PDB file of C-alpha atoms in Angstrom:
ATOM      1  CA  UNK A   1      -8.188 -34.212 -65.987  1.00 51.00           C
ATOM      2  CA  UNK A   2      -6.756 -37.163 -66.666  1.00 52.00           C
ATOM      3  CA  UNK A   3      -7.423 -39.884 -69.774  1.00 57.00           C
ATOM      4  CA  UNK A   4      -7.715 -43.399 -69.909  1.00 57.00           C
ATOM      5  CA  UNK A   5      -4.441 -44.265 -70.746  1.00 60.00           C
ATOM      6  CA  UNK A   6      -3.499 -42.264 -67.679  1.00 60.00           C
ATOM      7  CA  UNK A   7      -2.503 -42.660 -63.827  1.00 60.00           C
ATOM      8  CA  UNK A   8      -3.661 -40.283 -61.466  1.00 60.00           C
ATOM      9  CA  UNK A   9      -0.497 -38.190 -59.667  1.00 59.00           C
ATOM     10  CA  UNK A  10       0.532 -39.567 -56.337  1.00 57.00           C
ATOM     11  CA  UNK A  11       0.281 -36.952 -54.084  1.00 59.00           C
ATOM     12  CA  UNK A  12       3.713 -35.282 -52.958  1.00 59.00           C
ATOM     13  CA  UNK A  13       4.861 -36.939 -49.511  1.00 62.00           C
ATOM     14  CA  UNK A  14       4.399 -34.229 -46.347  1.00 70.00           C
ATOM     15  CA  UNK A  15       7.753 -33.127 -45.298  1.00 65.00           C
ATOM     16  CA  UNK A  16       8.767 -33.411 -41.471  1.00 70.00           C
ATOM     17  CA  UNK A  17      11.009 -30.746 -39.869  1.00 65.00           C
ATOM     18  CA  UNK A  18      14.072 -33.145 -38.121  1.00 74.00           C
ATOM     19  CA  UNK A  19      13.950 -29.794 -35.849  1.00 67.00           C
ATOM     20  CA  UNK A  20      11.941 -29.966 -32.648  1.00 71.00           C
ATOM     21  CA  UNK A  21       9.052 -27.384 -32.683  1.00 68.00           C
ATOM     22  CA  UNK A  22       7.889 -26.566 -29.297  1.00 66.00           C
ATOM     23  CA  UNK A  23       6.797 -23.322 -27.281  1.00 72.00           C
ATOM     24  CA  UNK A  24       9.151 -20.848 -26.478  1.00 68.00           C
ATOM     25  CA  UNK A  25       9.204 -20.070 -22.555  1.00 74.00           C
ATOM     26  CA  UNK A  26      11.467 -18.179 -20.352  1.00 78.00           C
ATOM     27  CA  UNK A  27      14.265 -20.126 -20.795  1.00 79.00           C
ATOM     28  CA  UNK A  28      14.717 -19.522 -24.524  1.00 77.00           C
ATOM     29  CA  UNK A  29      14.596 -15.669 -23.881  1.00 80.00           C
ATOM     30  CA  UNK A  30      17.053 -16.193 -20.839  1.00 84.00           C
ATOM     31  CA  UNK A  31      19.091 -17.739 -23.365  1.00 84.00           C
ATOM     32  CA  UNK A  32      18.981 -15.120 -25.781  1.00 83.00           C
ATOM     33  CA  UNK A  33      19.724 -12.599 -23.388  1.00 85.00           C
ATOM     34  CA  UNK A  34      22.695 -13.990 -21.974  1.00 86.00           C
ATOM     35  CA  UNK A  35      23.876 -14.015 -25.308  1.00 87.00           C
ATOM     36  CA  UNK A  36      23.591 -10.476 -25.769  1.00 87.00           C
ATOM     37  CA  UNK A  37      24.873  -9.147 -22.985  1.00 86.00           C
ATOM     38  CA  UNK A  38      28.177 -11.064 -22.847  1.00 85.00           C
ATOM     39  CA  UNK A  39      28.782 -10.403 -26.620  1.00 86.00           C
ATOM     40  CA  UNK A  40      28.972  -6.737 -26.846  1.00 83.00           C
ATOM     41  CA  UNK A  41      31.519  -4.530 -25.769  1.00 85.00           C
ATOM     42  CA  UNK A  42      29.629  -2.512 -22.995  1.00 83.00           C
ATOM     43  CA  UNK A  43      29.326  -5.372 -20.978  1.00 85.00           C
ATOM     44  CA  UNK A  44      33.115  -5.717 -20.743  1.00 88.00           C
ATOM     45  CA  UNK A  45      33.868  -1.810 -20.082  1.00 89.00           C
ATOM     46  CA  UNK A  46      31.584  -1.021 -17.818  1.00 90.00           C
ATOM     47  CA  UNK A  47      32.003  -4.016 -15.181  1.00 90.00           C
ATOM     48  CA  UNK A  48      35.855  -3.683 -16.020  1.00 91.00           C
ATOM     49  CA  UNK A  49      35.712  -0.737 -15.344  1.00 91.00           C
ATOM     50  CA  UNK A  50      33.640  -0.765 -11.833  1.00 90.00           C
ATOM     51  CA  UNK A  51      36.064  -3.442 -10.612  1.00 91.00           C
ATOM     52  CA  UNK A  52      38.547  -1.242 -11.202  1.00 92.00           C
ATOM     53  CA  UNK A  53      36.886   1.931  -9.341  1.00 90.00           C
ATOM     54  CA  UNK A  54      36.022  -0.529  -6.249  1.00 91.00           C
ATOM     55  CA  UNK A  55      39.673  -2.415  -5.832  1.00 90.00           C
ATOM     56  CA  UNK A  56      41.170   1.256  -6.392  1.00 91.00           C
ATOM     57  CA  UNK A  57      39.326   3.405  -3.993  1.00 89.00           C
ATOM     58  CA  UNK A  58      38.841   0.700  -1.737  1.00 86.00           C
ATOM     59  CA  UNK A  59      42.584  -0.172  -1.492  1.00 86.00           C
ATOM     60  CA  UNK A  60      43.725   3.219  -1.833  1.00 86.00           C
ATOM     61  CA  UNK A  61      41.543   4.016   1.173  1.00 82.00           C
ATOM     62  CA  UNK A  62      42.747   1.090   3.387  1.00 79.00           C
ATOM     63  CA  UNK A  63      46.700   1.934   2.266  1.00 83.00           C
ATOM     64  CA  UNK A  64      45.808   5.702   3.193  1.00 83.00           C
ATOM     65  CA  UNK A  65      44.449   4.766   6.675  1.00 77.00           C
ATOM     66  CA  UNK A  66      47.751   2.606   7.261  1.00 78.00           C
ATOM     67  CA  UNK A  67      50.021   4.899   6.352  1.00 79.00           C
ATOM     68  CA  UNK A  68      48.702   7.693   8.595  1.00 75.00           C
ATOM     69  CA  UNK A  69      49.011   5.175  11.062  1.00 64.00           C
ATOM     70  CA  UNK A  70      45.705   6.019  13.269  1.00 62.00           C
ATOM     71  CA  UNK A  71      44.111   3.383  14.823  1.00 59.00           C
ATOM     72  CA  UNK A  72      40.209   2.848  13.284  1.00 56.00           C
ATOM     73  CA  UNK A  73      37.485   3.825  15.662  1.00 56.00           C
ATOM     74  CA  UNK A  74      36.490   0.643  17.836  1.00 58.00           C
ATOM     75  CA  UNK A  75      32.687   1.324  17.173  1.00 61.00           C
ATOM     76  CA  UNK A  76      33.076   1.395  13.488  1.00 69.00           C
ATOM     77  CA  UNK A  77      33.641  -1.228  11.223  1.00 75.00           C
ATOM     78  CA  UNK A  78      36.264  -0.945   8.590  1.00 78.00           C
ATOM     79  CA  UNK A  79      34.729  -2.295   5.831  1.00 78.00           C
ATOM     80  CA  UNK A  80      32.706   1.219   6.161  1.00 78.00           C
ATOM     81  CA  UNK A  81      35.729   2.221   4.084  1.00 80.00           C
ATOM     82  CA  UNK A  82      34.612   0.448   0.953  1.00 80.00           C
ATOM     83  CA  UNK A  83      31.442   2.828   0.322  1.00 84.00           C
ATOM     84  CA  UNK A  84      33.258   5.307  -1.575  1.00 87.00           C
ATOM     85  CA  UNK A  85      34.502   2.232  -4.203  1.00 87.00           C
ATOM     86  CA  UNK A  86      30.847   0.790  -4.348  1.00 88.00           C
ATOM     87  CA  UNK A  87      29.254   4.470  -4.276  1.00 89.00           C
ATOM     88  CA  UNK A  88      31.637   5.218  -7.037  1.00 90.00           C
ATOM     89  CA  UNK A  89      31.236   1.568  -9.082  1.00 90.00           C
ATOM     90  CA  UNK A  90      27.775   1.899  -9.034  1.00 91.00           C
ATOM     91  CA  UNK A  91      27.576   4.525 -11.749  1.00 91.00           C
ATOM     92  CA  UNK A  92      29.342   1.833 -14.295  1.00 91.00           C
ATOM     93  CA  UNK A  93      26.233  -0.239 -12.783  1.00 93.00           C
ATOM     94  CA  UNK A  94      23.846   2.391 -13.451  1.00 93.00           C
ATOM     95  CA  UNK A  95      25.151   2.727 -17.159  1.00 92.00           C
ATOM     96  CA  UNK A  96      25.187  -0.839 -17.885  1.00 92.00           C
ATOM     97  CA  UNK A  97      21.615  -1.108 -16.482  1.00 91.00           C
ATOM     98  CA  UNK A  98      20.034   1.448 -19.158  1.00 91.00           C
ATOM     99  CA  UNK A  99      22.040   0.167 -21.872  1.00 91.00           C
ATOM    100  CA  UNK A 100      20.286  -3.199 -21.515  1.00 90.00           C
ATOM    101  CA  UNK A 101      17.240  -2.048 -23.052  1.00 91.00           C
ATOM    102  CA  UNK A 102      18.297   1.382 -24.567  1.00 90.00           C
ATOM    103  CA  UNK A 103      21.030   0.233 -27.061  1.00 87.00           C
ATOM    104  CA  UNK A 104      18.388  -2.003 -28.704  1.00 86.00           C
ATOM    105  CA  UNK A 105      15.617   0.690 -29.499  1.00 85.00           C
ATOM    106  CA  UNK A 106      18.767   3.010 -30.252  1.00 82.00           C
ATOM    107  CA  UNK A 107      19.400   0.567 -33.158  1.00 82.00           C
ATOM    108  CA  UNK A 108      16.244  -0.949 -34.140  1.00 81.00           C
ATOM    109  CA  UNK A 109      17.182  -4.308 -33.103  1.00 82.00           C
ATOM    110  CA  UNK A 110      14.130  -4.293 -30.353  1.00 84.00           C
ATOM    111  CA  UNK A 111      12.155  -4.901 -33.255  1.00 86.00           C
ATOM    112  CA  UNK A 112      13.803  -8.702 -34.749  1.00 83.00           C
ATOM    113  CA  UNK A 113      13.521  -9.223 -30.587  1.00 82.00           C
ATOM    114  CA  UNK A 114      10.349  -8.500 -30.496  1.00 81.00           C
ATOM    115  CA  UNK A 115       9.267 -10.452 -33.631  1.00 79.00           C
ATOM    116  CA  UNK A 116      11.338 -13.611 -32.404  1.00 79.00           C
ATOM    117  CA  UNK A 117       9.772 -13.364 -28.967  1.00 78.00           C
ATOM    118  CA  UNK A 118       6.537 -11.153 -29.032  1.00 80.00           C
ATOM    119  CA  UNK A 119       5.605 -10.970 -25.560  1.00 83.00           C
ATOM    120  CA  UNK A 120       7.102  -7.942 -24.582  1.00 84.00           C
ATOM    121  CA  UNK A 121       6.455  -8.616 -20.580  1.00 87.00           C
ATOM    122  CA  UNK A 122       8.905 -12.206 -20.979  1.00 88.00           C
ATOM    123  CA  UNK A 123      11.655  -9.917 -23.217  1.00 89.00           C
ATOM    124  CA  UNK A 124      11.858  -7.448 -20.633  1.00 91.00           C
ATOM    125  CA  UNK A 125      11.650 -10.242 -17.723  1.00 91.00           C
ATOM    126  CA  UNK A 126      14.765 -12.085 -19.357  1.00 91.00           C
ATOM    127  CA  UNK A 127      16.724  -8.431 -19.638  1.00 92.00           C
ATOM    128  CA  UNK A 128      16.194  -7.688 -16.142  1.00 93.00           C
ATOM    129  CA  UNK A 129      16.748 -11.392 -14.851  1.00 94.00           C
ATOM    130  CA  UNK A 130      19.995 -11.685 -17.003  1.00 94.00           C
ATOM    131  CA  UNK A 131      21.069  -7.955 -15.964  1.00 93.00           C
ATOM    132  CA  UNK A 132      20.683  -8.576 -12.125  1.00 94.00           C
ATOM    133  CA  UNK A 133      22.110 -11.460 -11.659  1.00 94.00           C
ATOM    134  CA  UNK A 134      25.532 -10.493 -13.587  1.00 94.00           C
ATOM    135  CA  UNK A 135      25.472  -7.080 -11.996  1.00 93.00           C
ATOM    136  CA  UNK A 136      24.980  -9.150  -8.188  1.00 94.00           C
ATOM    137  CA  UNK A 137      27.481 -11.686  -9.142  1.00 94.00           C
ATOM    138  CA  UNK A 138      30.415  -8.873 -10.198  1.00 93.00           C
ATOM    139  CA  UNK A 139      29.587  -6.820  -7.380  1.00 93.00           C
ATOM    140  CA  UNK A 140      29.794  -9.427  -4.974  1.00 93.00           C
ATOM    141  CA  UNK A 141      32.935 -10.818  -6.041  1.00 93.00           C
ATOM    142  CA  UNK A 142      34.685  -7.514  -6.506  1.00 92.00           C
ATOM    143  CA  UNK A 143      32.916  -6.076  -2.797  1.00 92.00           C
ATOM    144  CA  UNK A 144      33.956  -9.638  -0.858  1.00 90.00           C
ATOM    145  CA  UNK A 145      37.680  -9.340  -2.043  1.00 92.00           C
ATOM    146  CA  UNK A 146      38.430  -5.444  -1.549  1.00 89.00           C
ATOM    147  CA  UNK A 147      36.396  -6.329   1.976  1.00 87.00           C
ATOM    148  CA  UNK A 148      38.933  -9.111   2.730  1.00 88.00           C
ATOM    149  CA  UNK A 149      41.804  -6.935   1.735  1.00 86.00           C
ATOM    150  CA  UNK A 150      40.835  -4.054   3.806  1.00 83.00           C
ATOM    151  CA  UNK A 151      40.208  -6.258   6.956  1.00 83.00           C
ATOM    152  CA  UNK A 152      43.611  -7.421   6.662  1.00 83.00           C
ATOM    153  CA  UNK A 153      45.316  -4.111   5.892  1.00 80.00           C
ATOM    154  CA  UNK A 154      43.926  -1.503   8.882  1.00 77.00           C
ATOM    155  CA  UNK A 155      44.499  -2.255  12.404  1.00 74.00           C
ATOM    156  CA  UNK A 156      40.947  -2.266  13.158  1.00 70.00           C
ATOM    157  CA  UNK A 157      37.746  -4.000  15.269  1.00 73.00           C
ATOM    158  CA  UNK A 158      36.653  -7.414  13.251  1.00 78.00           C
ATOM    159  CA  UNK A 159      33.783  -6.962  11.465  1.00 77.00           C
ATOM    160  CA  UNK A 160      30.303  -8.947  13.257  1.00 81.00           C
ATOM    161  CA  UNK A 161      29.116 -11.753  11.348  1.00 80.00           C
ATOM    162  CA  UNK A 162      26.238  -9.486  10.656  1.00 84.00           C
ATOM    163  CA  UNK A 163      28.349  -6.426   9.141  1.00 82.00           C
ATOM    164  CA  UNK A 164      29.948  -9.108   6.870  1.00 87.00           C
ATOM    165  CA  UNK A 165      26.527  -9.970   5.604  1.00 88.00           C
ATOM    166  CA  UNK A 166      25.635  -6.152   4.875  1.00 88.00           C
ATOM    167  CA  UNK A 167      29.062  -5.242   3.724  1.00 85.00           C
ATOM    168  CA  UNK A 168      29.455  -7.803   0.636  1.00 89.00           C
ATOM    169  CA  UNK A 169      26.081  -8.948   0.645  1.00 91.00           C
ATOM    170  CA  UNK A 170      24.197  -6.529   1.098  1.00 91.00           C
ATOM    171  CA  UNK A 171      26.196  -3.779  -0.645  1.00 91.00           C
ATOM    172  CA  UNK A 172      25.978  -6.176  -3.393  1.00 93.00           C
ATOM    173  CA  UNK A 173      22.212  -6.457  -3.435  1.00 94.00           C
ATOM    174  CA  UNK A 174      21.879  -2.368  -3.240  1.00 93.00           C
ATOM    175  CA  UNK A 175      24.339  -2.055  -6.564  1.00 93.00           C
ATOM    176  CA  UNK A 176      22.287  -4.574  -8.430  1.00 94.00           C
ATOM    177  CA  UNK A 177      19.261  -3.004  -7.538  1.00 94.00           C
ATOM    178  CA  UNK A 178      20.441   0.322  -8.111  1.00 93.00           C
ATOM    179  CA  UNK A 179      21.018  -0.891 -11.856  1.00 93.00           C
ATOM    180  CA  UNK A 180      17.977  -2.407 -12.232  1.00 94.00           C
ATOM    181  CA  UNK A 181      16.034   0.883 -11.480  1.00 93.00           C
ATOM    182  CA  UNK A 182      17.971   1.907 -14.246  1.00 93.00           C
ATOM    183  CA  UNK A 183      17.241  -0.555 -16.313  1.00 94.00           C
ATOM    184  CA  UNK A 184      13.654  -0.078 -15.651  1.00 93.00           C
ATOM    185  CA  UNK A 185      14.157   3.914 -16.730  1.00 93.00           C
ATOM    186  CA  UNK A 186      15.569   2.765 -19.933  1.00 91.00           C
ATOM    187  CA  UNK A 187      12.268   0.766 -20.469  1.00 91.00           C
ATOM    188  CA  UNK A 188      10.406   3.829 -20.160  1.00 92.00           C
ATOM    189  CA  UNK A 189      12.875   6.968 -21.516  1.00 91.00           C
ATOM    190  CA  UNK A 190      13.976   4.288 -24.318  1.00 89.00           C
ATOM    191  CA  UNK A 191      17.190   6.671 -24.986  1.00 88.00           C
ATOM    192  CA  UNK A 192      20.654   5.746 -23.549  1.00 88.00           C
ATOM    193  CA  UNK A 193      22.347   9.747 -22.415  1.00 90.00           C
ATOM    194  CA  UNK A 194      18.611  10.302 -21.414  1.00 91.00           C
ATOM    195  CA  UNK A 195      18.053   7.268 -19.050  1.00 90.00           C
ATOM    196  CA  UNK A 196      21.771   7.617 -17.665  1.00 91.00           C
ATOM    197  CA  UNK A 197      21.124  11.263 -17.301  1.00 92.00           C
ATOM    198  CA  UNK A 198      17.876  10.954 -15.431  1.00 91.00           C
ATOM    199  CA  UNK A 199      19.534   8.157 -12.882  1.00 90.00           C
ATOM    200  CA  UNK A 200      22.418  10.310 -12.298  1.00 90.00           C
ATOM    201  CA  UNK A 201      20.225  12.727 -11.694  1.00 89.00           C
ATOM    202  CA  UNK A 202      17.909  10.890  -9.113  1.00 88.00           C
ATOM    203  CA  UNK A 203      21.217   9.481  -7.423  1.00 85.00           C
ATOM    204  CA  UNK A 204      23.076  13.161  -7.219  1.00 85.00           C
ATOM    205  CA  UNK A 205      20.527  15.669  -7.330  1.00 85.00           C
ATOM    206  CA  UNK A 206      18.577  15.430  -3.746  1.00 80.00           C
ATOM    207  CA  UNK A 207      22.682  15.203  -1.987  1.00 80.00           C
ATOM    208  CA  UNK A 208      23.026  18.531  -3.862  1.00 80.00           C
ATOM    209  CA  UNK A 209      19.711  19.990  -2.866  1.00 78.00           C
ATOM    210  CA  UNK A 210      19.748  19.207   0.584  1.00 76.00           C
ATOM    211  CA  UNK A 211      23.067  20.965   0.787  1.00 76.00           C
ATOM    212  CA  UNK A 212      21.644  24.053  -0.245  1.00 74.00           C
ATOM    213  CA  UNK A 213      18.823  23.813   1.575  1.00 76.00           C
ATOM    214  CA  UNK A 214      20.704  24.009   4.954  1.00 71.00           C
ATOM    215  CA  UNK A 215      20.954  27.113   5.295  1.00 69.00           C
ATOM    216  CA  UNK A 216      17.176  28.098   4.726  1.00 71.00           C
ATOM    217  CA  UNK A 217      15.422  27.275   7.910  1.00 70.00           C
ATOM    218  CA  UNK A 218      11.683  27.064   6.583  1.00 70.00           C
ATOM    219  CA  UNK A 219      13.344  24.215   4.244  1.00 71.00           C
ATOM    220  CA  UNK A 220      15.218  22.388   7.379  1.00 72.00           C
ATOM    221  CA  UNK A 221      12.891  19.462   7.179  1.00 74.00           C
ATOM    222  CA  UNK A 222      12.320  19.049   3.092  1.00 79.00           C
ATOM    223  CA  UNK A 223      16.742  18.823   3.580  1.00 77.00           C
ATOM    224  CA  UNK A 224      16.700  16.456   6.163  1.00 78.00           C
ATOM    225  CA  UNK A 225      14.898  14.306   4.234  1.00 78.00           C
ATOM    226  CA  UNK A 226      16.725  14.595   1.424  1.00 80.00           C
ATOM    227  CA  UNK A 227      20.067  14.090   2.854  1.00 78.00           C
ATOM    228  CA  UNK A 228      18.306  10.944   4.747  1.00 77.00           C
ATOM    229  CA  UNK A 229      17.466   9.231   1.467  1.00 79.00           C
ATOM    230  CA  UNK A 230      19.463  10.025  -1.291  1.00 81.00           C
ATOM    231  CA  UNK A 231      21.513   7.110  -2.593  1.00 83.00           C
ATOM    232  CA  UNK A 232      25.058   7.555  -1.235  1.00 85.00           C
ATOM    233  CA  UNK A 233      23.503   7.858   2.208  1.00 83.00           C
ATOM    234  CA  UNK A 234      21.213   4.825   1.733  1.00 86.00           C
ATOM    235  CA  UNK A 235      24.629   3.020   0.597  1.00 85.00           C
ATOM    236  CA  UNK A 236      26.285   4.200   3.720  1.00 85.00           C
ATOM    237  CA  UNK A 237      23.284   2.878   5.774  1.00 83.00           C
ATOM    238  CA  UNK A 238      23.736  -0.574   3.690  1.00 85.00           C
ATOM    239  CA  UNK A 239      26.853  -0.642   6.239  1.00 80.00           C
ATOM    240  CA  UNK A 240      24.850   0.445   9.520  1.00 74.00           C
ATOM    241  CA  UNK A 241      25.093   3.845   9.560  1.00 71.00           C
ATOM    242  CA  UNK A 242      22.394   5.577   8.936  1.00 64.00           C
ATOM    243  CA  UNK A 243      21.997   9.126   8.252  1.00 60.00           C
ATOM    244  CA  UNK A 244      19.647  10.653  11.342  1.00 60.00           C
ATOM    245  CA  UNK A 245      16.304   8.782  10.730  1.00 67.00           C
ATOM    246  CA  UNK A 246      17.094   7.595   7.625  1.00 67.00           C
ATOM    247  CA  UNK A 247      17.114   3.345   6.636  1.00 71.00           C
ATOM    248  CA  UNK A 248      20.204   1.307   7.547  1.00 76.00           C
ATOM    249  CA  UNK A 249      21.205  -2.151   7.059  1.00 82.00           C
ATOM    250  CA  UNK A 250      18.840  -4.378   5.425  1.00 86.00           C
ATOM    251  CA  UNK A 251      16.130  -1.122   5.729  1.00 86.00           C
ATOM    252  CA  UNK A 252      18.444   0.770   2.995  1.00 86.00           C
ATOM    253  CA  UNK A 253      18.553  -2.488   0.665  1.00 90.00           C
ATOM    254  CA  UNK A 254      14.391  -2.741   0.900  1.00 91.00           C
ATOM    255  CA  UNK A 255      14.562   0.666   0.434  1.00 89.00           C
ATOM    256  CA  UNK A 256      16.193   0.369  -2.662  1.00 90.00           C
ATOM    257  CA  UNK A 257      13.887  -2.909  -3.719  1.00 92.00           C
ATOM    258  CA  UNK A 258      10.675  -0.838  -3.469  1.00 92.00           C
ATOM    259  CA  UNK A 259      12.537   1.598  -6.069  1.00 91.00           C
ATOM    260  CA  UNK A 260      13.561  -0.693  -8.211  1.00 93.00           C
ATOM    261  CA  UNK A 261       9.874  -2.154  -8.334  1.00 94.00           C
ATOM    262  CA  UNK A 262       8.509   1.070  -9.118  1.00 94.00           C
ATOM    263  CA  UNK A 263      10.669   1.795 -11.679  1.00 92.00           C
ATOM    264  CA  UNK A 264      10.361  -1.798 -13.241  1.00 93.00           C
ATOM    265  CA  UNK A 265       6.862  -1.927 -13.136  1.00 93.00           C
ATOM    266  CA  UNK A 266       7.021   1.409 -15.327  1.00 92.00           C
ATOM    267  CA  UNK A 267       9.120  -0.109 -17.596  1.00 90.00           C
ATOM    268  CA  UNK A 268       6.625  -3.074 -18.201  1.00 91.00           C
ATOM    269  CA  UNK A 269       3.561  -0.924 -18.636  1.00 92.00           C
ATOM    270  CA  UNK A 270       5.649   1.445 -21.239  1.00 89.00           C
ATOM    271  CA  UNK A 271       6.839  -1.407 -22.887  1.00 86.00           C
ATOM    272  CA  UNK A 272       3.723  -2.713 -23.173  1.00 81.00           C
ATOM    273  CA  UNK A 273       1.654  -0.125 -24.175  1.00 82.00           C
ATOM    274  CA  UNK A 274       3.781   1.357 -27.209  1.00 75.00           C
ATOM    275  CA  UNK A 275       4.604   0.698 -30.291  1.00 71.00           C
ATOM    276  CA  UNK A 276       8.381   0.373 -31.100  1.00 66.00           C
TER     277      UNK A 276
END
């Protein structure tokens, strides 16, 4: 209340943020993303480590079939030789994958995500997008090169233009894919050992059973089918050879996309359905 000998209070000037506010969109979560994944350690190891696995086994391979000095069958291609590298890589893959999501509910930090970008669908979007196209680009690189090495090293047919395509290309696109069902298993186990153990487990396990199963003629066809599409022989089938009626070429690699659809679309729904 003010008296006569008294001037009313201006009123206090609004204050104007010099900082742009806008809606966040992909982009910004893209952003964020990228920043996590190449700032921790994990990153580093595991891809370091599954270039070394591929340029080892691959080259080791190629030196081996030199030095025994056989000449390569002229209906196979050798760049067939680098499945064992990519076959073996693909576990750092697989790791990497479930540690995308995992390591952040294993340390609570899926919750300041969460509360700096709360849809959960465009979080888990970003991980994925981020995730696949680093896991594609390393395995690409890393696949081309041994590829080029090998060519050069074993006395050998030349690869089609069409075998180049599945060897780096498509081998490439499997890998990826093969991480980003893992990825999506993380979404929904939300526990590092247990995600990696339940992809190991999906990649090993049928190989192993259909072994058994071989000898056990009222379980001939449940083995077949097994053996047919388990991963290692849907990665040899990335390379054209398919085990009996099982996918090959770009078959094995859409294979491996329906997979990794399932198993991301799981992720979404747990992701979006429970609490953290």
């Amino acid at each position: 209340m003010t008296t006569p000998h008294q001037q009313p209070a201006a009123p206090a000037a609004s204050y104007t943020s010099p900082i742009p506010i806008r809606r966040a969109h992909l982009g910004d979560a893209l952003a964020s993303e990228w920043t996590k994944i190449r700032s921790v350690r994990s990153t580093m190891w595991t891809l370091g480590v599954m270039v070394l696995l591929m340029t080892v086994i691959g080259l080791g391979l190629a030196a081996l079939v030199t030095a025994v000095g056989e000449p390569a069958p002229t209906d196979e291609s050798v760049l067939g030789l680098g499945v064992f590298g990519a076959l073996t890589g693909s576990i750092c893959v697989i790791t990497l994958g479930a540690l995308t999501v995992t390591s952040e509910f294993g340390t609570g930090m899926i919750r300041t995500t969460l509360t700096a970008c709360p849809s959960r669908a465009r979080v888990l979007a970003a991980k994925a997008l981020v995730f696949f196209v680093l896991a594609f680009t390393a395995a690409l690189v890393t696949v081309g090169l041994v590829a080029l090495c090998q060519v050069a090293m074993v006395d050998g047919r030349e690869p089609t233009g069409e075998e180049w395509l599945l060897g780096t290309v498509g081998v490439s696109l499997f890998v990826a894919l093969l991480g980003l069902t893992s990825l999506g298993v993380g979404a929904v186990v939300r526990h590092s050992a247990g995600a990696i153990t339940i992809m190991l487990g999906l990649m090993l396990l049928p190989l192993v059973a259909g072994f058994f199963m071989l000898g056990s003629s009222a379980l001939q066809d449940v083995s077949e089918v097994l053996l047919e599409y388990s991963v290692p022989a849907q990665l040899i089938g990335v390379y054209g050879e398919a085990a009996g009626s099982g996918p090959a070429g770009w078959g094995a690699v859409a294979t491996m996309l329906g997979i990794a659809a399932v198993a991301l679309g799981a992720g979404f729904a747990a992701i979006g359905a429970r609490d953290v």
